[in-house]
RNA sequence: UCCCCGAUAGCUCAAUUGGUAGAGCGAGCGGCUGUUAACCGCUAGGUUCGAGGUUCGAGCCCUCGUCGGGGAGCCA
């Protein structure tokens, strides 16, 4: 292999040249005297075409039996061809087999989530997962870029955590030289100390929550970025959350358009993510939940879902009937696949249809003082075509450190950002209580031991200032931006209840 | 912790309401010079999640358990 090694995503710069690609066999098709090797190298897919000419009979026969995911180096001449994935292909002159793979478990056909999660270490090689990983990388890049360019200083906060940030039930306990400590579920308390040193700071790391949640929005280990700013006020906090969210979406849209399109994301939704977001105070949310508008919305949604279900059921019937008459094998298979997907979707719809009346009741019966439920958040975000900032919750349902609103001490100056399209909460944050006496009182009200928070109280003893910040969940943000249904696909190795392998 | 659904070939699913366990993909072999999850032919592949029960007979019905999916609560 004498030619220069290049990557698939740079093939357009090498048309007419002989080059080497190093990677893996994604799929292959053979047609007697020509083989199509669908090849991947981490930067993209490329079709390599190998013809059975007299000088390449041995090579042809050797490559013919290569299994999916065999590793190989392919040498050939780059040419433009519309029929090929990516628009370029390689006319093969030589192949070096690095490793022959037999019986690769993940085929290009449909697999169930359990099987794929057990093979997560291999699943990462699939196209969709590849695209999601690249979007995630860019979301994280956007986060760091925004903060760094705006003069935030990174402060790494501890993962072994002596005191709870929030409530103790959702903590993972660890034996720390005989002492029971917890894995951090937020870096916020510690980052506040950094904030009073450096002004504008952030922490960014893994976060652990032992909540026994089995839903498409939850992980037990996830990544969170938490900016914290001194001399900030509530208005500034909202502005920061909005700017931050917009910067992430904009950067990702700019650099990962191809991946988002591959994932089937409707980009027009993302283009709408512009300041200002919708602003709702908690009390306004209650009015909204009790309003005729919500009732109408849910009734309309119910009607739409019923129609969609009827339509799907009709399609399933038609496709099932067609299966009998269709002769070609691949057509049968395609129909079978369509039917499976439609059934899945129909199941989803039935569940929604069943739940909507319940959600209507929940919304109508919502009383001041309760925390917003998942269904309430979904309804609110569905009613808006861009993210919604919900603020000023009752102090009882929020953490002890959140700053009491001086105009209405029943509520705190907090902020949740709900992503659009029903993706739920991606940001949660607040102004922090800067008054020593109020904070101490709040710690006691929550039944916490003030001794454990002595160092935190010091921050109010010595040079206390108004300050605030928030946490943004990386996985939920990636799920929203990519438009994928389940958060478990947004991280390479999802940790969920009962899931620890691989 | 609670509610709903599920477990059949390596994978994805069937099995006409309790009567001899099948198909496609994948694997192996062969055919085909432009395939797009290619196609065509042949071959191999099963303790129907586990334990118990009902029955002449259980993949199917009942009880318990294990694992998985979705949701409630809680949350990023």
Coordinates of C-alpha atoms (C1' of nucleotides) in Angstrom, one line a residue:
Chain A
X1 CA 0.0 0.0 0.0
X2 CA 2.0 2.9 -1.3
X3 CA -0.7 5.5 -1.7
X4 CA -1.4 8.3 0.8
X5 CA -3.9 7.5 3.6
X6 CA -7.0 9.7 3.6
X7 CA -10.3 9.8 5.3
X8 CA -13.7 9.3 3.8
X9 CA -14.9 12.8 4.7
X10 CA -12.1 14.3 2.6
X11 CA -12.5 12.2 -0.5
X12 CA -13.8 15.1 -2.5
X13 CA -10.3 16.6 -2.3
X14 CA -8.8 13.6 -3.9
X15 CA -10.8 12.8 -7.0
X16 CA -8.7 11.0 -9.6
X17 CA -6.0 10.2 -7.1
X18 CA -5.1 6.8 -5.8
X19 CA -5.5 6.7 -2.0
X20 CA -5.7 4.3 0.9
X21 CA -8.7 4.2 3.3
X22 CA -8.3 2.4 6.6
X23 CA -11.3 1.1 8.4
X24 CA -14.0 -1.5 8.6
X25 CA -16.5 -3.3 6.3
X26 CA -20.0 -2.0 7.0
X27 CA -21.8 -4.1 4.5
X28 CA -21.0 -5.8 1.2
X29 CA -22.9 -6.8 -1.9
X30 CA -21.6 -9.1 -4.6
X31 CA -22.8 -9.5 -8.1
X32 CA -20.7 -12.3 -9.6
X33 CA -18.0 -10.2 -11.2
X34 CA -18.2 -7.1 -9.1
X35 CA -18.3 -6.5 -5.4
X36 CA -19.6 -3.4 -3.6
X37 CA -17.9 -3.0 -0.3
X38 CA -19.6 -0.5 2.0
X39 CA -16.7 0.8 4.0
X40 CA -16.6 3.0 7.1
X41 CA -13.5 4.7 8.7
X42 CA -15.1 6.7 11.5
X43 CA -15.5 9.8 9.4
X44 CA -18.2 8.5 7.1
X45 CA -19.3 5.7 4.7
X46 CA -17.8 5.1 1.3
X47 CA -18.5 2.4 -1.4
X48 CA -15.5 0.6 -2.7
X49 CA -16.0 -1.2 -6.0
X50 CA -13.9 -4.3 -6.7
X51 CA -14.1 -5.8 -10.2
X52 CA -13.1 -9.3 -11.0
X53 CA -10.5 -8.6 -13.6
X54 CA -7.8 -11.3 -14.5
X55 CA -5.1 -9.7 -12.3
X56 CA -7.4 -9.6 -9.3
X57 CA -9.1 -13.0 -9.2
X58 CA -7.4 -14.1 -6.0
X59 CA -8.1 -10.8 -4.3
X60 CA -11.7 -10.9 -5.4
X61 CA -12.2 -14.4 -4.0
X62 CA -10.6 -13.5 -0.7
X63 CA -12.6 -10.4 -0.1
X64 CA -15.9 -12.2 -1.2
X65 CA -16.2 -14.1 2.1
X66 CA -15.3 -11.2 4.4
X67 CA -17.8 -10.8 7.2
X68 CA -19.4 -7.6 8.3
X69 CA -17.1 -5.4 10.5
X70 CA -13.9 -7.1 9.2
X71 CA -11.1 -4.5 9.4
X72 CA -9.3 -3.7 6.2
X73 CA -7.3 -1.1 4.3
X74 CA -8.5 -0.4 0.8
X75 CA -6.4 1.2 -1.9
X76 CA -8.1 2.6 -5.0
X77 CA -8.8 5.6 -7.3
X78 CA -11.3 8.1 -6.1
X79 CA -14.1 9.0 -8.5
X80 CA -17.4 10.9 -8.3
X81 CA -20.5 8.8 -8.7
X82 CA -24.1 9.8 -7.8
X83 CA -25.1 6.2 -7.2
X84 CA -22.7 5.9 -4.3
X85 CA -23.2 6.8 -0.6
X86 CA -21.7 10.2 -0.1
X87 CA -21.3 10.9 -3.8
X88 CA -17.8 9.4 -4.1
X89 CA -16.5 5.9 -4.4
X90 CA -13.3 4.0 -4.7
X91 CA -12.3 1.9 -7.7
X92 CA -10.3 -0.7 -5.8
X93 CA -6.8 -1.6 -6.8
X94 CA -5.7 -3.4 -3.7
X95 CA -7.1 -4.6 -0.3
X96 CA -5.2 -5.5 2.8
X97 CA -7.2 -7.6 5.3
X98 CA -6.3 -6.6 8.8
X99 CA -8.7 -8.8 10.7
X100 CA -11.4 -11.3 9.4
X101 CA -14.6 -11.0 11.4
X102 CA -17.1 -13.8 11.6
X103 CA -20.6 -13.7 12.9
X104 CA -20.9 -10.0 13.8
X105 CA -24.0 -10.0 16.0
X106 CA -25.6 -6.7 14.9
X107 CA -26.9 -6.9 11.4
X108 CA -28.4 -4.1 9.3
X109 CA -31.9 -5.4 10.1
X110 CA -34.0 -4.3 13.0
X111 CA -33.0 -5.3 16.6
X112 CA -34.7 -4.8 19.9
X113 CA -33.5 -2.4 22.6
X114 CA -32.4 -5.1 25.0
X115 CA -30.2 -6.8 22.5
X116 CA -28.7 -3.5 21.3
X117 CA -28.0 -2.4 24.9
X118 CA -26.3 -5.7 25.7
X119 CA -24.1 -5.1 22.6
X120 CA -23.7 -1.4 23.2
X121 CA -19.9 -1.7 22.7
X122 CA -20.6 -2.8 19.1
X123 CA -23.8 -0.8 18.6
X124 CA -21.7 2.4 18.7
X125 CA -20.5 1.5 15.2
X126 CA -24.0 1.7 13.7
X127 CA -24.8 4.8 11.6
X128 CA -27.4 6.3 13.9
X129 CA -25.2 5.9 17.0
X130 CA -22.3 7.3 15.0
X131 CA -24.3 10.4 14.1
X132 CA -25.6 10.9 17.7
X133 CA -22.1 10.6 19.1
X134 CA -20.9 13.3 16.7
X135 CA -23.8 15.6 17.6
X136 CA -23.1 15.0 21.3
X137 CA -19.4 15.9 20.8
X138 CA -20.5 19.1 19.2
X139 CA -23.0 20.0 21.8
X140 CA -20.3 19.6 24.5
X141 CA -17.9 21.6 22.3
X142 CA -20.5 24.4 22.0
X143 CA -21.0 24.4 25.8
X144 CA -17.3 24.8 26.5
X145 CA -16.9 27.3 23.6
X146 CA -19.7 29.6 24.9
X147 CA -18.4 29.6 28.5
X148 CA -14.7 29.9 27.6
X149 CA -15.3 32.7 25.1
X150 CA -17.4 34.6 27.7
X151 CA -14.6 34.4 30.3
X152 CA -16.0 31.7 32.6
X153 CA -13.4 29.8 34.6
X154 CA -13.7 26.0 34.9
X155 CA -13.8 24.8 38.5
X156 CA -13.8 21.0 38.9
X157 CA -16.1 20.0 41.8
X158 CA -15.7 16.8 43.9
X159 CA -17.6 13.6 43.0
X160 CA -17.2 12.2 46.5
X161 CA -19.6 14.4 48.3
X162 CA -20.0 14.9 52.1
X163 CA -23.3 16.6 52.1
X164 CA -26.4 16.4 50.0
X165 CA -27.1 19.1 47.5
X166 CA -30.7 18.2 47.4
X167 CA -32.6 15.4 49.0
X168 CA -30.9 12.3 50.4
X169 CA -33.1 9.6 48.9
X170 CA -31.6 10.0 45.4
X171 CA -28.0 9.6 46.4
X172 CA -25.6 6.7 45.7
X173 CA -23.7 5.8 48.9
X174 CA -20.1 4.9 48.8
X175 CA -17.8 3.5 51.5
X176 CA -15.1 6.1 51.9
X177 CA -12.5 4.6 54.3
X178 CA -15.3 3.5 56.5
X179 CA -17.2 6.7 56.2
X180 CA -20.4 6.8 54.3
X181 CA -20.3 9.5 51.6
X182 CA -22.3 10.0 48.4
X183 CA -21.6 10.4 44.7
X184 CA -22.3 14.0 43.8
X185 CA -25.7 14.8 42.3
X186 CA -24.7 18.4 41.6
X187 CA -21.5 20.4 41.8
X188 CA -23.4 23.5 42.5
X189 CA -22.6 24.1 46.2
X190 CA -18.9 23.7 45.6
X191 CA -19.0 25.8 42.4
X192 CA -20.5 28.6 44.4
X193 CA -17.4 28.9 46.4
X194 CA -15.4 29.1 43.2
X195 CA -17.8 31.7 41.9
X196 CA -17.0 34.0 44.9
X197 CA -13.3 33.7 44.1
X198 CA -13.4 33.9 40.3
X199 CA -16.6 35.7 39.5
X200 CA -17.9 33.7 36.5
X201 CA -17.3 30.0 36.8
X202 CA -18.7 26.6 35.7
X203 CA -18.3 23.0 36.5
X204 CA -18.8 20.2 34.1
X205 CA -18.8 16.6 35.0
X206 CA -20.8 13.4 35.7
X207 CA -23.7 13.5 38.1
X208 CA -25.3 10.6 39.9
X209 CA -28.9 10.2 40.9
X210 CA -30.2 7.0 42.5
X211 CA -33.8 7.8 41.5
X212 CA -35.6 4.6 40.6
X213 CA -37.0 5.9 37.4
X214 CA -37.5 3.8 34.3
X215 CA -38.4 6.3 31.7
X216 CA -37.0 7.6 28.4
X217 CA -35.8 10.8 30.2
X218 CA -33.8 9.3 33.1
X219 CA -30.3 8.0 33.6
X220 CA -28.5 7.2 36.9
X221 CA -25.3 8.7 35.6
X222 CA -25.4 11.7 33.3
X223 CA -23.4 14.8 32.5
X224 CA -24.3 18.3 33.6
X225 CA -22.7 21.7 33.1
X226 CA -23.3 24.3 35.8
X227 CA -22.4 27.9 35.3
X228 CA -22.5 30.2 38.3
X229 CA -22.2 34.0 38.2
X230 CA -21.5 36.5 41.0
X231 CA -23.4 39.9 41.1
X232 CA -26.1 38.4 38.9
X233 CA -29.8 39.1 39.2
X234 CA -32.9 37.1 38.2
X235 CA -33.2 38.9 34.9
X236 CA -29.5 38.2 34.1
X237 CA -30.0 34.5 35.0
X238 CA -32.8 34.1 32.5
X239 CA -30.8 36.0 29.9
X240 CA -27.9 33.7 30.4
X241 CA -30.0 30.5 30.2
X242 CA -31.5 31.7 27.0
X243 CA -28.2 32.8 25.4
X244 CA -26.5 29.6 26.4
X245 CA -29.3 27.4 25.0
X246 CA -29.3 29.4 21.7
X247 CA -25.6 29.2 21.4
X248 CA -25.6 25.4 21.8
X249 CA -28.4 24.9 19.2
X250 CA -26.9 27.4 16.8
X251 CA -23.4 25.8 16.9
X252 CA -24.7 22.3 16.6
X253 CA -27.0 23.3 13.7
X254 CA -24.0 24.9 11.9
X255 CA -21.5 22.0 12.3
X256 CA -23.7 18.9 12.4
X257 CA -26.4 19.5 9.9
X258 CA -25.6 16.3 7.9
X259 CA -25.8 14.2 11.1
X260 CA -29.1 15.8 12.2
X261 CA -30.6 15.2 8.7
X262 CA -29.4 11.5 8.8
X263 CA -31.3 11.3 12.1
X264 CA -34.4 12.7 10.5
X265 CA -34.5 15.8 12.7
X266 CA -36.9 18.6 11.5
X267 CA -34.4 21.5 11.5
X268 CA -37.1 24.2 11.3
X269 CA -37.9 23.5 14.9
X270 CA -34.3 24.2 15.9
X271 CA -34.0 27.3 13.8
X272 CA -36.9 28.8 15.8
X273 CA -34.7 28.6 19.0
X274 CA -34.1 32.3 19.3
X275 CA -34.3 34.8 22.2
X276 CA -36.4 35.7 23.9
X277 CA -38.0 32.4 25.0
X278 CA -41.5 32.4 26.5
X279 CA -41.6 33.5 30.1
X280 CA -44.1 32.1 32.6
X281 CA -44.3 32.4 36.3
X282 CA -45.4 29.4 38.3
X283 CA -48.7 31.2 39.1
X284 CA -49.3 31.9 35.5
X285 CA -48.7 28.2 34.7
X286 CA -51.5 27.3 37.1
X287 CA -53.8 29.7 35.4
X288 CA -52.8 28.2 32.1
X289 CA -53.3 24.6 33.4
X290 CA -56.8 25.5 34.5
X291 CA -57.7 27.3 31.3
X292 CA -60.0 26.4 28.5
X293 CA -57.0 26.6 26.2
X294 CA -55.4 23.6 27.9
X295 CA -58.7 21.6 27.8
X296 CA -59.1 22.5 24.1
X297 CA -55.5 21.6 23.4
X298 CA -55.7 18.2 25.1
X299 CA -59.0 17.4 23.5
X300 CA -57.6 18.3 20.1
X301 CA -54.6 16.2 20.8
X302 CA -56.8 13.3 21.8
X303 CA -58.7 13.6 18.6
X304 CA -55.5 13.8 16.5
X305 CA -54.1 10.7 18.3
X306 CA -57.3 8.8 17.7
X307 CA -57.2 9.6 14.0
X308 CA -53.6 8.7 13.8
X309 CA -54.3 5.4 15.5
X310 CA -57.2 4.6 13.2
X311 CA -55.0 5.5 10.2
X312 CA -52.2 3.2 11.4
X313 CA -54.6 0.4 12.1
X314 CA -56.0 0.7 8.6
X315 CA -52.5 0.7 7.2
X316 CA -51.5 -2.4 9.2
X317 CA -54.6 -4.2 7.8
X318 CA -53.8 -3.2 4.3
X319 CA -50.1 -4.1 4.5
X320 CA -51.0 -7.5 6.1
X321 CA -53.4 -8.1 3.2
X322 CA -50.7 -7.0 0.7
X323 CA -48.2 -9.5 2.2
X324 CA -50.3 -12.3 0.8
X325 CA -50.4 -11.1 -2.7
X326 CA -46.8 -9.7 -3.0
X327 CA -44.4 -12.1 -4.6
X328 CA -41.0 -10.6 -4.2
X329 CA -39.2 -11.5 -1.0
X330 CA -37.8 -8.1 -0.3
X331 CA -41.3 -6.5 -0.7
X332 CA -42.7 -8.9 1.9
X333 CA -39.9 -8.1 4.2
X334 CA -40.3 -4.4 3.8
X335 CA -44.0 -4.7 4.5
X336 CA -43.3 -6.9 7.6
X337 CA -40.9 -4.2 8.8
X338 CA -43.5 -1.4 8.2
X339 CA -46.1 -3.4 10.1
X340 CA -43.7 -3.9 13.1
X341 CA -42.9 -0.2 13.2
X342 CA -46.6 0.7 12.9
X343 CA -47.5 -1.6 15.7
X344 CA -44.9 0.0 17.9
X345 CA -46.3 3.4 17.1
X346 CA -49.8 2.2 17.6
X347 CA -48.9 1.0 21.1
X348 CA -47.4 4.4 21.8
X349 CA -50.6 6.1 20.6
X350 CA -52.9 3.8 22.6
X351 CA -50.9 4.7 25.7
X352 CA -51.2 8.4 25.0
X353 CA -54.9 8.1 24.3
X354 CA -55.3 6.3 27.6
X355 CA -53.2 8.9 29.5
X356 CA -54.6 12.2 28.0
X357 CA -57.9 12.2 30.0
X358 CA -55.8 11.5 33.2
X359 CA -53.4 14.4 32.2
X360 CA -56.5 16.6 31.8
X361 CA -57.6 15.8 35.3
X362 CA -54.1 16.4 36.7
X363 CA -53.9 19.8 35.0
X364 CA -57.4 20.8 36.0
X365 CA -56.8 19.7 39.6
X366 CA -53.4 21.4 40.0
X367 CA -53.2 23.5 43.1
X368 CA -50.8 26.2 44.2
X369 CA -47.9 24.7 46.2
X370 CA -47.4 21.5 44.2
X371 CA -44.5 20.8 41.9
X372 CA -45.2 20.6 38.2
X373 CA -45.6 17.0 37.0
X374 CA -44.0 15.5 33.9
X375 CA -47.4 15.6 32.1
X376 CA -47.8 19.3 33.0
X377 CA -44.4 20.1 31.6
X378 CA -45.1 18.2 28.5
X379 CA -48.4 20.1 28.0
X380 CA -46.7 23.5 28.5
X381 CA -43.9 22.7 26.1
X382 CA -46.3 21.4 23.5
X383 CA -48.3 24.7 23.6
X384 CA -45.2 26.6 22.6
X385 CA -43.0 26.5 19.5
X386 CA -39.8 27.4 21.3
X387 CA -38.4 26.8 24.8
X388 CA -40.3 28.1 27.9
X389 CA -38.8 29.6 31.0
X390 CA -40.8 28.8 34.1
X391 CA -39.9 30.8 37.2
X392 CA -40.9 31.6 40.8
X393 CA -42.0 28.2 42.2
X394 CA -43.3 27.8 45.7
X395 CA -40.3 27.6 48.1
X396 CA -41.6 24.3 49.5
X397 CA -41.0 22.3 46.3
X398 CA -37.5 23.6 45.6
X399 CA -34.1 23.3 47.2
X400 CA -33.1 25.1 50.4
X401 CA -30.4 27.3 48.8
X402 CA -32.8 29.0 46.3
X403 CA -33.2 32.7 46.9
X404 CA -36.5 33.8 48.4
X405 CA -38.3 36.4 46.2
X406 CA -38.3 39.5 48.3
X407 CA -41.5 40.7 46.8
X408 CA -43.3 37.4 47.5
X409 CA -41.5 35.3 50.0
X410 CA -43.8 32.3 49.2
X411 CA -41.8 31.7 46.1
X412 CA -38.1 31.4 45.1
X413 CA -36.2 33.0 42.3
X414 CA -35.7 29.8 40.3
X415 CA -35.8 29.0 36.6
X416 CA -36.6 25.9 34.7
X417 CA -36.2 25.8 30.9
X418 CA -38.5 23.4 29.1
X419 CA -37.4 22.4 25.7
X420 CA -39.9 22.5 22.8
X421 CA -41.7 19.5 21.3
X422 CA -42.4 18.0 24.7
X423 CA -38.8 17.2 25.5
X424 CA -39.2 18.5 29.0
X425 CA -36.8 20.2 31.4
X426 CA -33.2 20.7 30.1
X427 CA -32.2 23.5 32.6
X428 CA -32.9 23.9 36.3
X429 CA -31.4 26.7 38.3
X430 CA -31.9 29.6 40.5
X431 CA -30.6 32.7 42.3
X432 CA -28.9 31.5 45.5
X433 CA -29.9 32.8 48.9
X434 CA -27.2 35.3 49.9
X435 CA -28.6 36.3 53.3
X436 CA -27.0 34.4 56.1
X437 CA -30.0 34.3 58.5
X438 CA -32.5 33.4 55.8
X439 CA -30.2 30.6 54.5
X440 CA -29.6 29.1 58.0
X441 CA -33.3 29.2 58.6
X442 CA -34.0 27.4 55.3
X443 CA -31.4 24.7 56.2
X444 CA -33.3 24.1 59.4
X445 CA -36.7 24.2 57.7
X446 CA -35.5 21.4 55.5
X447 CA -34.4 19.4 58.5
X448 CA -30.8 19.5 57.4
X449 CA -27.9 19.6 59.8
X450 CA -26.3 23.2 59.8
X451 CA -23.0 21.7 60.9
X452 CA -22.6 19.9 57.6
X453 CA -23.1 23.2 55.8
X454 CA -20.7 25.3 57.8
X455 CA -18.4 25.9 54.9
X456 CA -21.3 26.8 52.7
X457 CA -22.6 29.2 55.3
X458 CA -19.1 30.8 55.3
X459 CA -19.8 32.0 51.8
X460 CA -22.5 34.2 53.3
X461 CA -20.4 35.2 56.3
X462 CA -17.6 36.6 54.2
X463 CA -18.3 38.9 51.3
X464 CA -21.7 37.5 50.4
X465 CA -23.1 38.8 47.1
X466 CA -26.2 38.1 45.0
X467 CA -25.3 35.2 42.6
X468 CA -27.0 32.5 40.7
X469 CA -26.6 29.7 38.1
X470 CA -28.2 26.6 36.7
X471 CA -27.5 23.1 35.5
X472 CA -28.0 22.0 31.9
X473 CA -28.3 18.2 31.3
X474 CA -26.2 17.2 28.3
X475 CA -28.1 14.0 27.5
X476 CA -31.6 15.7 27.5
X477 CA -30.2 18.5 25.4
X478 CA -28.8 16.0 22.9
X479 CA -32.0 14.1 22.8
X480 CA -33.9 17.3 22.1
X481 CA -31.5 18.5 19.4
X482 CA -31.3 15.2 17.7
X483 CA -35.0 14.5 18.1
X484 CA -34.4 11.0 19.3
X485 CA -37.0 9.4 21.6
X486 CA -34.8 7.9 24.3
X487 CA -32.1 9.5 26.3
X488 CA -30.1 6.2 26.5
X489 CA -28.9 6.6 23.0
X490 CA -27.3 10.0 23.8
X491 CA -24.4 8.6 25.8
X492 CA -22.0 5.8 24.9
X493 CA -22.6 3.7 28.0
X494 CA -26.0 4.5 29.5
X495 CA -26.4 3.7 33.2
X496 CA -29.9 3.0 34.2
X497 CA -31.7 1.1 36.9
X498 CA -30.5 -2.5 36.5
X499 CA -28.2 -1.7 33.6
X500 CA -24.4 -1.8 34.2
X501 CA -23.1 -3.8 31.2
X502 CA -21.1 -3.3 29.1
Chain B
rU1 C1' -42.6 1.7 45.8
rC2 C1' -46.9 1.4 42.5
rC3 C1' -49.6 0.5 37.5
rC4 C1' -49.7 -1.5 32.3
rC5 C1' -47.2 -4.7 28.5
rG6 C1' -43.8 -8.5 27.1
rA7 C1' -40.1 -13.1 26.9
rU8 C1' -40.6 -18.8 20.9
rA9 C1' -33.9 -20.4 16.3
rG10 C1' -27.8 -16.0 16.8
rC11 C1' -31.6 -11.6 15.4
rU12 C1' -36.8 -9.7 14.2
rC13 C1' -41.3 -12.0 14.5
rA14 C1' -45.5 -16.0 13.2
rA15 C1' -48.2 -20.3 15.1
rU16 C1' -56.2 -20.0 12.6
rU17 C1' -58.4 -18.8 20.5
rG18 C1' -55.6 -26.0 24.1
rG19 C1' -54.2 -30.5 19.1
rU20 C1' -47.2 -32.7 14.9
rA21 C1' -43.1 -25.3 16.5
rG22 C1' -42.7 -21.9 11.1
rA23 C1' -40.8 -17.6 8.0
rG24 C1' -37.3 -13.9 6.8
rC25 C1' -32.6 -12.1 8.1
rG26 C1' -27.8 -13.7 9.8
rA27 C1' -24.3 -18.1 9.2
rG28 C1' -22.3 -22.0 5.4
rC29 C1' -22.2 -23.4 0.0
rG30 C1' -23.4 -22.2 -5.1
rG31 C1' -25.2 -18.5 -9.1
rC32 C1' -25.4 -13.4 -11.1
rU33 C1' -20.8 -7.0 -13.9
rG34 C1' -23.8 -1.2 -10.9
rU35 C1' -25.7 -3.2 -6.2
rU36 C1' -28.3 0.7 -2.6
rA37 C1' -30.9 -3.3 4.3
rA38 C1' -29.4 -6.2 -3.5
rC39 C1' -31.5 -10.7 -5.6
rC40 C1' -32.1 -16.3 -6.8
rG41 C1' -31.2 -21.7 -5.2
rC42 C1' -29.6 -25.3 -1.4
rU43 C1' -27.9 -26.6 3.9
rA44 C1' -27.6 -26.4 9.2
rG45 C1' -30.0 -24.2 13.3
rG46 C1' -35.2 -25.2 19.2
rU47 C1' -35.2 -27.8 27.0
rU48 C1' -40.9 -22.0 23.4
rC49 C1' -37.2 -17.4 30.3
rG50 C1' -37.4 -20.6 35.2
rA51 C1' -40.4 -23.5 39.0
rG52 C1' -45.0 -25.5 40.0
rG53 C1' -50.3 -26.4 38.7
rU54 C1' -54.9 -27.5 35.5
rU55 C1' -55.7 -31.0 31.3
rC56 C1' -56.0 -37.1 27.6
rG57 C1' -52.9 -33.2 25.6
rA58 C1' -49.9 -26.5 27.3
rG59 C1' -45.7 -22.0 23.3
rC60 C1' -51.0 -20.8 24.4
rC61 C1' -54.8 -21.3 30.6
rC62 C1' -53.6 -20.4 36.3
rU63 C1' -49.8 -19.2 40.5
rC64 C1' -45.0 -17.6 41.9
rG65 C1' -40.2 -15.9 40.4
rU66 C1' -36.4 -13.7 37.0
rC67 C1' -35.3 -10.4 33.2
rG68 C1' -36.8 -6.6 29.8
rG69 C1' -40.1 -2.3 27.7
rG70 C1' -43.3 1.9 28.9
rG71 C1' -45.4 5.1 32.6
rA72 C1' -46.5 7.4 37.9
rG73 C1' -43.7 9.5 41.8
rC74 C1' -38.8 12.2 41.6
rC75 C1' -35.7 14.8 38.4
rA76 C1' -31.1 17.3 34.2

